[in-house]
Short mmCIF file of C-alpha atoms and ligand atoms in Angstrom, two decimals:
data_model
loop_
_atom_site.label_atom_id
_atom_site.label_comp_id
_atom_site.label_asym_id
_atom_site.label_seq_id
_atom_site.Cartn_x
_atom_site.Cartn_y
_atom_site.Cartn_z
CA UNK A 1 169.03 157.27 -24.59
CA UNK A 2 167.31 154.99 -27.16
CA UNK A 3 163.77 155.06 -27.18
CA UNK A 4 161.42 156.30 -24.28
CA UNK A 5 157.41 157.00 -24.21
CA UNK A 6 158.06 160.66 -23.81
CA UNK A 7 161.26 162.77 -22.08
CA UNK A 8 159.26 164.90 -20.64
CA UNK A 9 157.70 161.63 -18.74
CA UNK A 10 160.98 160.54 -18.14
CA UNK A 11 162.29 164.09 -16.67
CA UNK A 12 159.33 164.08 -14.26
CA UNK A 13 160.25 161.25 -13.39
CA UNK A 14 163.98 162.56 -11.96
CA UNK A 15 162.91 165.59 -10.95
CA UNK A 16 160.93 164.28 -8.53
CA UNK A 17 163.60 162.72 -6.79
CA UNK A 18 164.77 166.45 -6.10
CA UNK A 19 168.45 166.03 -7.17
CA UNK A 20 168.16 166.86 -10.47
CA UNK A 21 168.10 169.88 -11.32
CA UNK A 22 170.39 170.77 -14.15
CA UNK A 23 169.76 166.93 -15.78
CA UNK A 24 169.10 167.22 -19.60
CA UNK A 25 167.17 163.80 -20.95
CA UNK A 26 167.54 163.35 -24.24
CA UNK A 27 165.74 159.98 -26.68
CA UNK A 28 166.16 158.88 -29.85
CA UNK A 29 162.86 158.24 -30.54
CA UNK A 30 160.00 158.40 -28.59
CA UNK A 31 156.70 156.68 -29.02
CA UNK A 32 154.49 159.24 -27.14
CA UNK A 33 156.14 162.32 -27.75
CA UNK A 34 153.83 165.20 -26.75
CA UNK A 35 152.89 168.34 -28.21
CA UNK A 36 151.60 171.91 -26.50
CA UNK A 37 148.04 171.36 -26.33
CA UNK A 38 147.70 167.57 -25.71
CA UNK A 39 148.67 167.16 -29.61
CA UNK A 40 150.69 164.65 -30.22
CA UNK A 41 154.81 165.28 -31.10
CA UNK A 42 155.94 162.76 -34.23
CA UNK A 43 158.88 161.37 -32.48
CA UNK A 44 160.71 159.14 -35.48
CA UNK A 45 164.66 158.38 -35.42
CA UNK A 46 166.81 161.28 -36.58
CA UNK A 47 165.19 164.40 -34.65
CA UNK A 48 166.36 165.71 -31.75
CA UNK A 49 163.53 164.72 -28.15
CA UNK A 50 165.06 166.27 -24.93
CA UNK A 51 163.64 167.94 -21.38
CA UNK A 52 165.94 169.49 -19.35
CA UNK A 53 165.38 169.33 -15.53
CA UNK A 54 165.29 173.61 -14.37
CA UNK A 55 165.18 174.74 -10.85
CA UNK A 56 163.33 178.12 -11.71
CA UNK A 57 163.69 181.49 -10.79
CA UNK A 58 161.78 183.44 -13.59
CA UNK A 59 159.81 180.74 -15.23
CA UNK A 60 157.98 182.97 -16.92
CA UNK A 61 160.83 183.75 -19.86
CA UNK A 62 161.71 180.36 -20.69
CA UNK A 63 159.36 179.93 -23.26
CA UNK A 64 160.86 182.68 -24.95
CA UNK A 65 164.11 182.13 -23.93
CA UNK A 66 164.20 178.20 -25.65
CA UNK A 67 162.69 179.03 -28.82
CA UNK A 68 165.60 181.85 -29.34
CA UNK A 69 168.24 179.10 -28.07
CA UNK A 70 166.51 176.81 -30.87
CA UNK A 71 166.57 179.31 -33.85
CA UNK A 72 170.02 180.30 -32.88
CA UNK A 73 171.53 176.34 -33.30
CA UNK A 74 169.31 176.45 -36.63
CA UNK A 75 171.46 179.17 -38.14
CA UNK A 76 174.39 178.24 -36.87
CA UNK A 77 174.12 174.46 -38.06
CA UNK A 78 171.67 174.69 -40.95
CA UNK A 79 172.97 178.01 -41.73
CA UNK A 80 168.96 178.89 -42.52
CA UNK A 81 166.77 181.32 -40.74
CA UNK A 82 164.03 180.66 -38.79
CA UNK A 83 161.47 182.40 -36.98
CA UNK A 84 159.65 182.10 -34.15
CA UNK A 85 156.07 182.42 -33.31
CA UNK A 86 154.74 183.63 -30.23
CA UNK A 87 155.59 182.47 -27.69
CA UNK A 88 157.90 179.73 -29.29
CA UNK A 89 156.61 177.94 -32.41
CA UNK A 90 160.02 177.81 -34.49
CA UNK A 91 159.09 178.08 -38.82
CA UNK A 92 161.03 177.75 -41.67
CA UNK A 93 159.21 179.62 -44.42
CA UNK A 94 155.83 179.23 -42.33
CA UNK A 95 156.27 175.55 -41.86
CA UNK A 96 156.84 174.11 -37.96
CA UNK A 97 160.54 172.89 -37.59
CA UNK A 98 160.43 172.92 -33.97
CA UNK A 99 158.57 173.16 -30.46
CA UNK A 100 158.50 173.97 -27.09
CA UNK A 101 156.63 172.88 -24.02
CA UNK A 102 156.88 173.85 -20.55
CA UNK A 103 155.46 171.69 -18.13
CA UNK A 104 155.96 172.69 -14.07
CA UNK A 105 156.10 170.88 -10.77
CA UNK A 106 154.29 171.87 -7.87
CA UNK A 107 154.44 171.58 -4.17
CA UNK A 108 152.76 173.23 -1.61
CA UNK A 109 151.73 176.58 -3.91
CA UNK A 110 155.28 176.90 -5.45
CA UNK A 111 156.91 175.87 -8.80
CA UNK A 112 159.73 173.05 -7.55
CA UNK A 113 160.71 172.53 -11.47
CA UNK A 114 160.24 173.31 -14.63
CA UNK A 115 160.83 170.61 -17.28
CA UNK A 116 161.61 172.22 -20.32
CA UNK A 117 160.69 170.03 -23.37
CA UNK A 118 162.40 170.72 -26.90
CA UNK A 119 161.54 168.92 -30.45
CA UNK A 120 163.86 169.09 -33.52
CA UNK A 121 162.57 168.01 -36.47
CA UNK A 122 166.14 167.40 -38.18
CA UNK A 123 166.64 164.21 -40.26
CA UNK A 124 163.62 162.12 -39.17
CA UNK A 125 160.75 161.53 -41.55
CA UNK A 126 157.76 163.71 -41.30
CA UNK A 127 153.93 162.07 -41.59
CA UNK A 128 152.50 162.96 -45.02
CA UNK A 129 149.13 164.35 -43.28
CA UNK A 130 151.40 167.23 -41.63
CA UNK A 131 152.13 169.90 -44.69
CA UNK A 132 152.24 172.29 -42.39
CA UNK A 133 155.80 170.63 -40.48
CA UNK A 134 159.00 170.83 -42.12
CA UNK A 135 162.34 169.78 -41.22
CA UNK A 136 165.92 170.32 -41.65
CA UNK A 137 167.64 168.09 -43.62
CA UNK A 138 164.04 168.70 -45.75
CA UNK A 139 165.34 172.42 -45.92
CA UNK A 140 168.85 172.56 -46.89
CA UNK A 141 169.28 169.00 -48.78
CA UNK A 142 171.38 167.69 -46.66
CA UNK A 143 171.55 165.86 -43.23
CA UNK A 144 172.78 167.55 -40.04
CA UNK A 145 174.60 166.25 -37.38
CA UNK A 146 171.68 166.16 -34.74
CA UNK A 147 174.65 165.27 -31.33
CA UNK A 148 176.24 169.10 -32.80
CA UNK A 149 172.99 170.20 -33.07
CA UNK A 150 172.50 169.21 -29.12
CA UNK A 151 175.69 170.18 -27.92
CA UNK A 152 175.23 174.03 -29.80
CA UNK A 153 171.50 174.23 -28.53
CA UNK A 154 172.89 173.43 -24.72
CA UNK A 155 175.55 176.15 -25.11
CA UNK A 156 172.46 178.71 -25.98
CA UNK A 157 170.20 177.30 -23.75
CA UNK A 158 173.01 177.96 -20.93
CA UNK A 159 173.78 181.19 -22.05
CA UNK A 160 170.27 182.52 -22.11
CA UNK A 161 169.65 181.20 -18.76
CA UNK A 162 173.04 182.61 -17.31
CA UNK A 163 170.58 186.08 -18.84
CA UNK A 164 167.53 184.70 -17.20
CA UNK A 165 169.08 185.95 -14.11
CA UNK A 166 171.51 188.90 -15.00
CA UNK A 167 170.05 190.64 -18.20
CA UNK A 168 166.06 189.70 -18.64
CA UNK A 169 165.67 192.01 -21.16
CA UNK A 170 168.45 191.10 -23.66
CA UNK A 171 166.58 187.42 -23.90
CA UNK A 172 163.11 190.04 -24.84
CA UNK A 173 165.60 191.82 -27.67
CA UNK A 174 167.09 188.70 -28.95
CA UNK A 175 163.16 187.22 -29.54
CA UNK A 176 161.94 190.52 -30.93
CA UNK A 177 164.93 189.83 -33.36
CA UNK A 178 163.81 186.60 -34.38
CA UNK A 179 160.24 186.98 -34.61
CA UNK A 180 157.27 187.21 -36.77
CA UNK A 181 154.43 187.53 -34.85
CA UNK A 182 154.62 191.42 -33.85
CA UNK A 183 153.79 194.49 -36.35
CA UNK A 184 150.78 191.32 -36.95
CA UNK A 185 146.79 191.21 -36.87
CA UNK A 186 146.76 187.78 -34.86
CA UNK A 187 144.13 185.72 -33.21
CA UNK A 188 144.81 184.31 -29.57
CA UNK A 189 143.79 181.31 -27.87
CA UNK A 190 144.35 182.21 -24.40
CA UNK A 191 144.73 179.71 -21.39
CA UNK A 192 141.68 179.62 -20.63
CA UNK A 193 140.44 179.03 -24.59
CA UNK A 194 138.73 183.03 -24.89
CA UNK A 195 139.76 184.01 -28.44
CA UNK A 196 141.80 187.38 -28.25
CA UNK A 197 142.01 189.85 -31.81
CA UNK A 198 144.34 193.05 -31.89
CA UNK A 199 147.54 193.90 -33.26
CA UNK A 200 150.61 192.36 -31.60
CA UNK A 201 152.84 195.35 -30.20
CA UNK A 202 155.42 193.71 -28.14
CA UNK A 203 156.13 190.84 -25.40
CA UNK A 204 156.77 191.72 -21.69
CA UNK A 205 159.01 190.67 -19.35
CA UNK A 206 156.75 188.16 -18.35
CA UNK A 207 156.96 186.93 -21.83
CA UNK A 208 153.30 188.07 -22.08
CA UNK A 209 152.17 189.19 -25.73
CA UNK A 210 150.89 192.60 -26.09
CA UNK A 211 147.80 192.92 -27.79
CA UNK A 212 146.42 196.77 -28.71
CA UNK A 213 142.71 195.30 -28.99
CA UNK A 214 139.86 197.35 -29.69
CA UNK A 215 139.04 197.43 -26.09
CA UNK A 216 142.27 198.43 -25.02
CA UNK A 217 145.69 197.05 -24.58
CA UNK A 218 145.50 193.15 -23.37
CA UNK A 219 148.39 190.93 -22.31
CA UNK A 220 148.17 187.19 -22.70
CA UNK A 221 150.26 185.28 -20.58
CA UNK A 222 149.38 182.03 -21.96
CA UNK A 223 147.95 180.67 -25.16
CA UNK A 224 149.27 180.54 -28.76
CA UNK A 225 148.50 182.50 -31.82
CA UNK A 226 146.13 180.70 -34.09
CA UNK A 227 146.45 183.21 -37.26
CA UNK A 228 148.53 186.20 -38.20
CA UNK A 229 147.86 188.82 -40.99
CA UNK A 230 150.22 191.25 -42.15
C1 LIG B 1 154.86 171.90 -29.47
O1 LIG B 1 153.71 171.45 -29.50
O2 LIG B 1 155.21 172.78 -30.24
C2 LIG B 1 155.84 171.38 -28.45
C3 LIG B 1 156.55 170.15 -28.90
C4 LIG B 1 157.54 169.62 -27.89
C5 LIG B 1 158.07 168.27 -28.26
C6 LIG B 1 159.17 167.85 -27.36
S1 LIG B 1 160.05 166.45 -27.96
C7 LIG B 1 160.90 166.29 -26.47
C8 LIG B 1 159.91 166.58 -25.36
N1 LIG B 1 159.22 165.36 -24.99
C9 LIG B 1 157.94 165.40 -25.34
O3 LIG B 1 157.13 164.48 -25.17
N2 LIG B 1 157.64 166.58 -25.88
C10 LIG B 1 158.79 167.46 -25.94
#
Protein backbone atom coordinates (compact mmCIF):
# COMPACT_ATOMS: atom_id res chain seq x y z
CA UNK A 1 0.00 0.00 0.00
CA UNK A 2 2.93 2.47 -0.19
CA UNK A 3 3.30 4.67 2.55
CA UNK A 4 0.54 5.63 5.19
CA UNK A 5 0.81 7.67 8.70
CA UNK A 6 -0.01 4.53 10.58
CA UNK A 7 -2.24 1.14 9.51
CA UNK A 8 -3.68 0.99 12.44
CA UNK A 9 -5.08 4.73 11.54
CA UNK A 10 -5.90 3.55 8.34
CA UNK A 11 -7.84 0.23 9.66
CA UNK A 12 -9.92 2.46 11.94
CA UNK A 13 -10.60 4.14 9.42
CA UNK A 14 -12.51 0.96 7.45
CA UNK A 15 -13.70 -0.51 10.23
CA UNK A 16 -15.78 2.08 10.93
CA UNK A 17 -17.62 1.80 7.91
CA UNK A 18 -18.78 -1.68 9.43
CA UNK A 19 -18.04 -3.85 6.33
CA UNK A 20 -14.82 -4.76 7.05
CA UNK A 21 -14.27 -7.12 9.04
CA UNK A 22 -11.78 -9.65 7.81
CA UNK A 23 -9.73 -6.57 5.80
CA UNK A 24 -5.91 -6.89 6.44
CA UNK A 25 -4.05 -3.26 5.69
CA UNK A 26 -0.79 -3.62 5.07
CA UNK A 27 2.14 -0.24 4.23
CA UNK A 28 5.33 -0.12 3.15
CA UNK A 29 6.41 2.37 5.26
CA UNK A 30 4.75 4.35 7.57
CA UNK A 31 5.67 7.70 8.98
CA UNK A 32 3.78 7.43 12.34
CA UNK A 33 3.92 3.96 13.06
CA UNK A 34 2.88 3.38 16.70
CA UNK A 35 4.12 1.40 19.42
CA UNK A 36 2.21 -0.24 22.73
CA UNK A 37 2.45 2.47 25.10
CA UNK A 38 2.24 5.64 22.92
CA UNK A 39 6.04 4.79 21.86
CA UNK A 40 6.68 5.33 18.69
CA UNK A 41 7.09 2.09 15.94
CA UNK A 42 10.32 2.85 13.40
CA UNK A 43 8.42 2.27 10.29
CA UNK A 44 11.43 2.38 7.41
CA UNK A 45 11.05 0.44 3.91
CA UNK A 46 11.70 -3.29 4.12
CA UNK A 47 9.65 -4.35 7.39
CA UNK A 48 6.53 -5.69 7.39
CA UNK A 49 3.35 -2.64 8.96
CA UNK A 50 -0.14 -4.34 8.83
CA UNK A 51 -3.68 -4.20 11.05
CA UNK A 52 -6.07 -6.56 10.32
CA UNK A 53 -9.79 -5.56 10.70
CA UNK A 54 -11.33 -8.58 13.54
CA UNK A 55 -14.92 -8.88 14.40
CA UNK A 56 -14.21 -10.38 17.99
CA UNK A 57 -15.49 -13.03 19.91
CA UNK A 58 -12.71 -13.68 22.58
CA UNK A 59 -10.63 -10.61 22.32
CA UNK A 60 -8.98 -11.36 25.13
CA UNK A 61 -6.44 -14.18 23.42
CA UNK A 62 -5.37 -12.28 20.55
CA UNK A 63 -2.55 -10.82 22.02
CA UNK A 64 -1.29 -14.09 22.63
CA UNK A 65 -2.58 -15.60 19.81
CA UNK A 66 -0.51 -12.93 17.19
CA UNK A 67 2.71 -13.03 18.83
CA UNK A 68 2.66 -17.10 18.42
CA UNK A 69 1.41 -16.52 14.64
CA UNK A 70 4.57 -14.07 14.44
CA UNK A 71 7.28 -16.41 15.98
CA UNK A 72 5.87 -19.23 13.99
CA UNK A 73 6.52 -17.26 10.28
CA UNK A 74 10.03 -16.38 11.99
CA UNK A 75 11.04 -20.02 12.09
CA UNK A 76 9.59 -21.01 9.27
CA UNK A 77 11.16 -18.15 7.02
CA UNK A 78 14.25 -17.15 9.00
CA UNK A 79 14.56 -20.60 10.14
CA UNK A 80 15.66 -18.82 13.76
CA UNK A 81 13.88 -19.01 17.03
CA UNK A 82 12.29 -16.50 18.72
CA UNK A 83 10.59 -15.94 21.82
CA UNK A 84 7.99 -14.16 23.06
CA UNK A 85 7.49 -12.00 26.01
CA UNK A 86 4.45 -11.64 27.85
CA UNK A 87 1.96 -10.95 26.49
CA UNK A 88 3.58 -10.57 22.93
CA UNK A 89 6.98 -8.83 22.72
CA UNK A 90 8.71 -11.19 20.00
CA UNK A 91 13.07 -11.40 20.83
CA UNK A 92 15.72 -12.78 19.09
CA UNK A 93 18.45 -13.42 21.65
CA UNK A 94 16.75 -10.68 24.01
CA UNK A 95 16.59 -8.10 21.30
CA UNK A 96 12.82 -6.84 20.00
CA UNK A 97 12.20 -8.23 16.38
CA UNK A 98 8.62 -7.67 16.54
CA UNK A 99 5.31 -6.18 18.16
CA UNK A 100 1.90 -6.28 18.78
CA UNK A 101 -0.85 -3.84 19.56
CA UNK A 102 -4.40 -4.26 20.03
CA UNK A 103 -6.45 -1.38 19.76
CA UNK A 104 -10.62 -1.89 20.07
CA UNK A 105 -13.72 -0.15 18.85
CA UNK A 106 -16.51 0.65 20.91
CA UNK A 107 -20.16 1.29 20.66
CA UNK A 108 -22.68 1.47 23.04
CA UNK A 109 -20.63 -0.73 25.96
CA UNK A 110 -19.49 -3.46 23.44
CA UNK A 111 -16.23 -4.17 21.48
CA UNK A 112 -17.48 -3.67 17.53
CA UNK A 113 -13.64 -4.44 16.38
CA UNK A 114 -10.55 -5.17 17.21
CA UNK A 115 -7.72 -3.86 14.97
CA UNK A 116 -4.94 -6.00 15.37
CA UNK A 117 -1.62 -4.18 14.62
CA UNK A 118 1.64 -6.29 13.71
CA UNK A 119 5.41 -4.87 13.16
CA UNK A 120 8.21 -6.90 11.45
CA UNK A 121 11.36 -5.67 11.70
CA UNK A 122 12.76 -7.72 8.56
CA UNK A 123 15.08 -5.91 6.09
CA UNK A 124 14.50 -2.25 7.06
CA UNK A 125 17.20 -0.30 8.84
CA UNK A 126 17.05 -0.01 12.54
CA UNK A 127 17.88 3.64 14.40
CA UNK A 128 21.33 3.40 16.02
CA UNK A 129 19.80 4.74 19.52
CA UNK A 130 17.66 1.34 19.66
CA UNK A 131 20.36 -1.58 20.78
CA UNK A 132 17.84 -3.14 22.27
CA UNK A 133 15.76 -3.89 18.51
CA UNK A 134 17.04 -6.30 16.17
CA UNK A 135 15.92 -7.52 12.95
CA UNK A 136 15.93 -10.28 10.56
CA UNK A 137 17.93 -9.95 7.79
CA UNK A 138 20.34 -8.41 10.90
CA UNK A 139 20.02 -12.08 12.30
CA UNK A 140 20.61 -14.57 9.70
CA UNK A 141 22.79 -12.40 7.04
CA UNK A 142 20.61 -12.46 4.63
CA UNK A 143 17.37 -10.70 3.36
CA UNK A 144 13.92 -12.33 3.56
CA UNK A 145 11.23 -12.13 1.37
CA UNK A 146 8.92 -9.84 3.57
CA UNK A 147 5.33 -10.59 0.78
CA UNK A 148 6.26 -14.70 2.02
CA UNK A 149 6.74 -13.50 5.20
CA UNK A 150 2.97 -11.89 4.99
CA UNK A 151 1.38 -14.50 3.20
CA UNK A 152 2.91 -17.38 6.02
CA UNK A 153 2.01 -14.97 9.01
CA UNK A 154 -1.83 -14.73 7.48
CA UNK A 155 -1.97 -18.54 7.20
CA UNK A 156 -1.05 -18.63 11.20
CA UNK A 157 -2.89 -15.81 12.04
CA UNK A 158 -6.04 -17.71 10.37
CA UNK A 159 -5.32 -20.80 11.85
CA UNK A 160 -5.03 -19.58 15.38
CA UNK A 161 -8.16 -17.72 15.05
CA UNK A 162 -10.07 -20.75 13.40
CA UNK A 163 -8.65 -22.02 17.49
CA UNK A 164 -9.83 -18.80 18.95
CA UNK A 165 -13.17 -20.31 18.62
CA UNK A 166 -12.82 -24.22 18.66
CA UNK A 167 -9.67 -25.05 20.85
CA UNK A 168 -8.74 -21.85 23.28
CA UNK A 169 -6.44 -23.70 25.03
CA UNK A 170 -4.15 -25.13 22.29
CA UNK A 171 -3.37 -21.19 21.34
CA UNK A 172 -2.34 -21.09 25.67
CA UNK A 173 0.04 -24.41 24.88
CA UNK A 174 1.46 -23.18 21.71
CA UNK A 175 2.58 -19.63 23.74
CA UNK A 176 3.75 -21.55 26.79
CA UNK A 177 5.93 -23.27 24.02
CA UNK A 178 7.37 -20.25 22.78
CA UNK A 179 7.92 -18.29 25.75
CA UNK A 180 10.33 -16.87 28.13
CA UNK A 181 8.68 -15.04 30.54
CA UNK A 182 7.29 -17.97 32.92
CA UNK A 183 9.55 -20.11 35.50
CA UNK A 184 10.75 -15.87 35.74
CA UNK A 185 11.09 -13.23 38.72
CA UNK A 186 9.43 -10.33 36.56
CA UNK A 187 8.26 -6.87 37.26
CA UNK A 188 4.73 -5.73 35.88
CA UNK A 189 3.44 -2.57 34.75
CA UNK A 190 -0.15 -3.13 34.95
CA UNK A 191 -2.92 -1.06 33.08
CA UNK A 192 -3.36 1.06 35.36
CA UNK A 193 0.74 1.75 35.88
CA UNK A 194 0.82 -0.23 39.76
CA UNK A 195 4.13 -2.12 39.56
CA UNK A 196 3.42 -5.95 40.18
CA UNK A 197 6.68 -8.45 41.56
CA UNK A 198 6.22 -12.38 41.85
CA UNK A 199 7.17 -15.24 39.94
CA UNK A 200 5.37 -15.81 36.62
CA UNK A 201 3.48 -19.31 36.87
CA UNK A 202 1.34 -19.42 33.86
CA UNK A 203 -1.17 -17.32 31.51
CA UNK A 204 -4.99 -17.88 31.63
CA UNK A 205 -7.43 -18.19 29.28
CA UNK A 206 -7.96 -14.70 29.40
CA UNK A 207 -4.41 -14.39 28.40
CA UNK A 208 -3.91 -12.95 31.93
CA UNK A 209 -0.29 -13.59 33.46
CA UNK A 210 -0.13 -15.41 36.63
CA UNK A 211 1.83 -13.92 39.18
CA UNK A 212 2.50 -16.08 42.71
CA UNK A 213 3.29 -12.64 44.58
CA UNK A 214 4.08 -12.46 48.07
CA UNK A 215 0.58 -11.50 48.80
CA UNK A 216 -0.90 -14.18 47.00
CA UNK A 217 -1.54 -15.25 43.50
CA UNK A 218 -2.35 -12.01 41.15
CA UNK A 219 -3.47 -12.02 37.52
CA UNK A 220 -2.70 -9.11 35.27
CA UNK A 221 -4.81 -8.69 32.47
CA UNK A 222 -3.04 -5.86 31.02
CA UNK A 223 0.39 -4.36 31.19
CA UNK A 224 3.84 -5.60 30.05
CA UNK A 225 6.76 -7.02 31.86
CA UNK A 226 9.42 -4.46 32.48
CA UNK A 227 12.28 -7.00 33.81
CA UNK A 228 12.72 -10.73 34.14
CA UNK A 229 15.29 -12.68 36.30
CA UNK A 230 15.97 -16.18 36.06
C1 LIG B 1 4.82 -2.72 20.20
O1 LIG B 1 5.01 -1.65 20.78
O2 LIG B 1 5.46 -3.72 20.49
C2 LIG B 1 3.77 -2.82 19.13
C3 LIG B 1 4.27 -2.40 17.78
C4 LIG B 1 3.22 -2.49 16.71
C5 LIG B 1 3.66 -1.85 15.42
C6 LIG B 1 2.70 -2.11 14.32
S1 LIG B 1 3.34 -1.70 12.74
C7 LIG B 1 1.80 -1.92 12.00
C8 LIG B 1 0.77 -1.35 12.96
N1 LIG B 1 0.59 0.07 12.71
C9 LIG B 1 1.06 0.81 13.71
O3 LIG B 1 1.06 2.05 13.73
N2 LIG B 1 1.51 0.03 14.69
C10 LIG B 1 1.36 -1.38 14.37
Amino acid sequence: MGCVTSTQKVAREHALTDRAGGMIIVADTQTQGRGRDGRKWHSQEGGLYMTAILKPVRVNLIPLLAGVAVAEAIEALAGIKSWLKWPNDVLIDGRKVGGVIIESGWLRGEVRFVLLGIGVNINNPLPENLPEATSLSMEVGEEIDVNRFLDHLIRRLDHHLVDLYEEPEKIIRSWRALTQTLGKQVEVIDGSGEIVQGLAVDVDLNGALILETQEGRRSVFSGRVDKQHN
